[in-house]
């Protein structure tokens, strides 16, 4: 049963107030993400030095192998797990009415770490496969991500069932869902283009707005 806040109409002002209320959690997430991305950048840089000199004749195979090894490296997996919590924080709030702290997020993750790990792998695999197959299937999977993450972290449904249900729920009323997703995506990109700093605030605002929207419009009941 969602919280009362989840059933109220979404607004940017409301989302901004929620970000401020749980500012400490968002600040720590951004710090974790920055540290992790910095370490990942350092670890992948030696791979891409291979693209020069004697290796240039086999550029394609070097790029593919370097990309795969870096993408599925432990540090990048940790990076992805941190990133998904930008959606998890508002998802938990609208499900319970409580603002999750970093301690609560870690505790929740450690209860079922393999569930979240394999859920992430499945989503990455399906979305990449969909993008390779005429692009549109991959875009559909990516659009369903807010619902999928919510179901993974707030229900006990199976991983595959969560993915299937998220896509089916999205298509109950696809047009408004698509345009809201597109608007929030553009809003976030503009925020990061404006000297980057505004994006640190706009991104969580968009995450709160989207989670409120999918609850209020009945995409998650």
Tab-separated table of C-alpha atoms in Angstrom:
chain	number	residue	atom	x	y	z
A	1	UNK	CA	0.000	0.000	0.000
A	2	UNK	CA	1.654	3.287	-1.083
A	3	UNK	CA	1.978	6.234	1.267
A	4	UNK	CA	-0.471	9.139	1.200
A	5	UNK	CA	2.181	11.329	-0.457
A	6	UNK	CA	2.315	8.911	-3.399
A	7	UNK	CA	-1.363	9.451	-4.161
A	8	UNK	CA	-1.084	13.237	-4.330
A	9	UNK	CA	-0.450	14.925	-7.722
A	10	UNK	CA	3.263	15.319	-8.525
A	11	UNK	CA	4.860	18.737	-8.822
A	12	UNK	CA	8.366	20.114	-9.185
A	13	UNK	CA	7.933	22.202	-6.030
A	14	UNK	CA	6.929	19.167	-3.989
A	15	UNK	CA	9.860	17.166	-5.360
A	16	UNK	CA	12.278	19.994	-4.516
A	17	UNK	CA	11.038	20.092	-0.918
A	18	UNK	CA	11.577	16.343	-0.611
A	19	UNK	CA	15.123	16.663	-1.937
A	20	UNK	CA	15.878	19.333	0.665
A	21	UNK	CA	14.337	17.237	3.442
A	22	UNK	CA	16.626	14.310	2.644
A	23	UNK	CA	19.580	16.394	1.469
A	24	UNK	CA	22.147	14.479	3.532
A	25	UNK	CA	21.317	11.195	1.797
A	26	UNK	CA	21.531	12.775	-1.646
A	27	UNK	CA	24.843	14.456	-0.800
A	28	UNK	CA	26.392	11.157	0.324
A	29	UNK	CA	25.118	9.374	-2.799
A	30	UNK	CA	26.687	12.015	-5.034
A	31	UNK	CA	29.994	11.757	-3.129
A	32	UNK	CA	29.985	7.957	-3.400
A	33	UNK	CA	29.216	8.214	-7.101
A	34	UNK	CA	31.973	10.764	-7.719
A	35	UNK	CA	34.587	8.666	-5.881
A	36	UNK	CA	33.515	5.502	-7.663
A	37	UNK	CA	33.465	7.122	-11.107
A	38	UNK	CA	36.919	8.623	-10.489
A	39	UNK	CA	38.359	5.236	-9.552
A	40	UNK	CA	36.686	3.621	-12.550
A	41	UNK	CA	38.108	6.273	-14.888
A	42	UNK	CA	41.591	5.615	-13.548
A	43	UNK	CA	41.254	1.852	-13.954
A	44	UNK	CA	39.996	1.994	-17.559
A	45	UNK	CA	42.491	4.576	-18.824
A	46	UNK	CA	45.319	2.031	-19.335
A	47	UNK	CA	43.008	-0.066	-21.540
A	48	UNK	CA	42.348	2.787	-23.938
A	49	UNK	CA	46.035	3.576	-24.340
A	50	UNK	CA	46.016	0.373	-26.390
A	51	UNK	CA	44.205	2.241	-29.156
A	52	UNK	CA	47.461	3.794	-30.336
A	53	UNK	CA	50.699	2.540	-31.838
A	54	UNK	CA	51.193	-1.145	-32.535
A	55	UNK	CA	47.630	-2.045	-31.625
A	56	UNK	CA	45.967	0.273	-34.124
A	57	UNK	CA	45.470	-2.468	-36.724
A	58	UNK	CA	43.180	-4.364	-34.372
A	59	UNK	CA	41.327	-1.354	-33.014
A	60	UNK	CA	37.833	-2.865	-33.087
A	61	UNK	CA	38.669	-6.024	-31.132
A	62	UNK	CA	40.743	-4.061	-28.617
A	63	UNK	CA	37.901	-1.608	-28.079
A	64	UNK	CA	35.315	-4.362	-27.586
A	65	UNK	CA	37.451	-6.378	-25.165
A	66	UNK	CA	38.466	-3.252	-23.214
A	67	UNK	CA	34.862	-2.049	-23.025
A	68	UNK	CA	33.572	-5.414	-21.801
A	69	UNK	CA	36.323	-5.875	-19.215
A	70	UNK	CA	35.848	-2.352	-17.838
A	71	UNK	CA	32.033	-2.410	-17.976
A	72	UNK	CA	31.793	-5.615	-15.987
A	73	UNK	CA	34.642	-4.786	-13.613
A	74	UNK	CA	33.856	-4.770	-9.856
A	75	UNK	CA	34.249	-0.990	-9.608
A	76	UNK	CA	31.747	-0.386	-12.418
A	77	UNK	CA	29.276	-2.822	-10.870
A	78	UNK	CA	29.539	-0.834	-7.628
A	79	UNK	CA	29.033	2.351	-9.672
A	80	UNK	CA	25.825	0.938	-11.154
A	81	UNK	CA	24.570	-0.139	-7.706
A	82	UNK	CA	25.096	3.400	-6.407
A	83	UNK	CA	23.402	4.921	-9.457
A	84	UNK	CA	20.252	2.815	-9.070
A	85	UNK	CA	19.777	4.191	-5.546
A	86	UNK	CA	18.945	7.578	-7.042
A	87	UNK	CA	15.704	5.880	-8.044
A	88	UNK	CA	15.465	3.723	-4.920
A	89	UNK	CA	15.404	6.686	-2.499
A	90	UNK	CA	12.146	8.223	-3.846
A	91	UNK	CA	10.715	4.747	-4.496
A	92	UNK	CA	11.099	3.835	-0.823
A	93	UNK	CA	9.748	7.206	0.294
A	94	UNK	CA	6.557	6.920	-1.751
A	95	UNK	CA	6.102	3.288	-0.717
A	96	UNK	CA	6.561	3.877	3.026
A	97	UNK	CA	6.309	7.633	3.647
A	98	UNK	CA	9.759	7.617	5.285
A	99	UNK	CA	12.952	9.209	3.979
A	100	UNK	CA	15.636	6.491	3.754
A	101	UNK	CA	19.049	7.321	5.160
A	102	UNK	CA	22.297	5.858	3.840
A	103	UNK	CA	22.304	3.401	6.755
A	104	UNK	CA	18.780	2.225	5.865
A	105	UNK	CA	19.730	1.853	2.191
A	106	UNK	CA	22.804	-0.239	3.038
A	107	UNK	CA	20.846	-2.377	5.490
A	108	UNK	CA	18.104	-2.977	2.915
A	109	UNK	CA	20.626	-3.865	0.241
A	110	UNK	CA	22.457	-6.363	2.432
A	111	UNK	CA	19.223	-8.277	3.128
A	112	UNK	CA	18.986	-9.429	-0.521
A	113	UNK	CA	22.218	-8.408	-2.291
A	114	UNK	CA	22.040	-11.154	-4.908
A	115	UNK	CA	18.484	-10.188	-5.846
A	116	UNK	CA	19.564	-6.632	-6.636
A	117	UNK	CA	22.765	-7.783	-8.343
A	118	UNK	CA	21.008	-10.195	-10.714
A	119	UNK	CA	18.135	-7.759	-11.256
A	120	UNK	CA	20.678	-5.221	-12.479
A	121	UNK	CA	22.420	-7.736	-14.728
A	122	UNK	CA	19.117	-8.813	-16.251
A	123	UNK	CA	18.086	-5.235	-16.937
A	124	UNK	CA	21.438	-4.349	-18.531
A	125	UNK	CA	21.404	-7.488	-20.683
A	126	UNK	CA	17.811	-7.045	-21.865
A	127	UNK	CA	18.204	-3.326	-22.572
A	128	UNK	CA	21.443	-3.797	-24.546
A	129	UNK	CA	19.916	-6.710	-26.459
A	130	UNK	CA	16.842	-4.604	-27.185
A	131	UNK	CA	18.956	-1.700	-28.450
A	132	UNK	CA	20.788	-4.063	-30.787
A	133	UNK	CA	17.470	-5.436	-32.063
A	134	UNK	CA	16.126	-2.422	-33.954
A	135	UNK	CA	16.685	-0.037	-30.984
A	136	UNK	CA	12.994	0.359	-30.071
A	137	UNK	CA	12.776	-2.740	-27.798
A	138	UNK	CA	15.747	-1.416	-25.832
A	139	UNK	CA	14.153	2.016	-25.466
A	140	UNK	CA	10.962	0.381	-24.178
A	141	UNK	CA	12.921	-1.525	-21.529
A	142	UNK	CA	14.806	1.623	-20.492
A	143	UNK	CA	11.542	3.555	-20.199
A	144	UNK	CA	10.182	0.912	-17.800
A	145	UNK	CA	13.188	1.320	-15.467
A	146	UNK	CA	11.460	3.507	-12.790
A	147	UNK	CA	8.675	0.945	-12.361
A	148	UNK	CA	11.102	-1.994	-12.519
A	149	UNK	CA	13.407	-0.593	-9.824
A	150	UNK	CA	10.421	0.173	-7.596
A	151	UNK	CA	9.101	-3.383	-7.902
A	152	UNK	CA	12.520	-4.922	-7.291
A	153	UNK	CA	13.133	-2.957	-4.080
A	154	UNK	CA	9.588	-2.701	-2.716
A	155	UNK	CA	8.073	-6.112	-3.523
A	156	UNK	CA	8.942	-9.795	-3.285
A	157	UNK	CA	8.007	-10.552	-6.887
A	158	UNK	CA	10.463	-12.565	-8.957
A	159	UNK	CA	13.006	-10.615	-10.992
A	160	UNK	CA	11.626	-11.660	-14.373
A	161	UNK	CA	8.083	-11.011	-13.139
A	162	UNK	CA	9.118	-7.509	-12.063
A	163	UNK	CA	10.485	-6.760	-15.524
A	164	UNK	CA	7.419	-8.176	-17.262
A	165	UNK	CA	5.010	-6.357	-14.955
A	166	UNK	CA	6.840	-3.044	-15.287
A	167	UNK	CA	6.567	-3.119	-19.081
A	168	UNK	CA	2.908	-4.181	-18.995
A	169	UNK	CA	2.090	-1.465	-16.431
A	170	UNK	CA	3.783	1.171	-18.550
A	171	UNK	CA	1.625	0.278	-21.550
A	172	UNK	CA	-1.600	0.676	-19.577
A	173	UNK	CA	-1.364	4.376	-20.414
A	174	UNK	CA	1.784	4.720	-22.483
A	175	UNK	CA	1.432	8.160	-24.097
A	176	UNK	CA	1.495	10.292	-20.905
A	177	UNK	CA	4.163	7.998	-19.424
A	178	UNK	CA	6.368	8.482	-22.478
A	179	UNK	CA	6.019	12.270	-22.581
A	180	UNK	CA	6.662	12.670	-18.840
A	181	UNK	CA	9.754	10.467	-19.165
A	182	UNK	CA	10.957	12.489	-22.152
A	183	UNK	CA	10.333	15.815	-20.413
A	184	UNK	CA	12.210	14.746	-17.269
A	185	UNK	CA	15.086	13.387	-19.351
A	186	UNK	CA	15.454	16.687	-21.226
A	187	UNK	CA	15.094	18.622	-17.966
A	188	UNK	CA	17.931	16.577	-16.431
A	189	UNK	CA	20.221	16.996	-19.457
A	190	UNK	CA	19.688	20.760	-19.427
A	191	UNK	CA	20.547	20.791	-15.716
A	192	UNK	CA	23.887	19.075	-16.293
A	193	UNK	CA	24.681	21.303	-19.280
A	194	UNK	CA	24.225	24.408	-17.106
A	195	UNK	CA	27.674	24.212	-15.532
A	196	UNK	CA	26.844	20.722	-14.206
A	197	UNK	CA	25.992	21.842	-10.628
A	198	UNK	CA	22.237	22.399	-11.253
A	199	UNK	CA	22.023	18.815	-12.471
A	200	UNK	CA	22.975	17.573	-9.003
A	201	UNK	CA	19.669	18.999	-7.779
A	202	UNK	CA	17.514	18.588	-10.882
A	203	UNK	CA	18.260	14.872	-11.249
A	204	UNK	CA	16.864	13.854	-7.823
A	205	UNK	CA	13.923	16.226	-8.346
A	206	UNK	CA	13.093	14.332	-11.548
A	207	UNK	CA	13.412	10.987	-9.751
A	208	UNK	CA	10.932	12.075	-7.053
A	209	UNK	CA	8.573	13.453	-9.683
A	210	UNK	CA	8.633	10.243	-11.723
A	211	UNK	CA	8.015	7.955	-8.750
A	212	UNK	CA	5.145	10.174	-7.610
A	213	UNK	CA	3.730	10.126	-11.142
A	214	UNK	CA	3.758	6.329	-11.524
A	215	UNK	CA	2.013	5.894	-8.169
A	216	UNK	CA	-0.519	8.669	-8.630
A	217	UNK	CA	-1.470	7.506	-12.125
A	218	UNK	CA	-1.770	3.870	-11.081
A	219	UNK	CA	1.236	2.371	-12.872
A	220	UNK	CA	2.059	0.827	-9.491
A	221	UNK	CA	-0.826	-0.044	-7.216
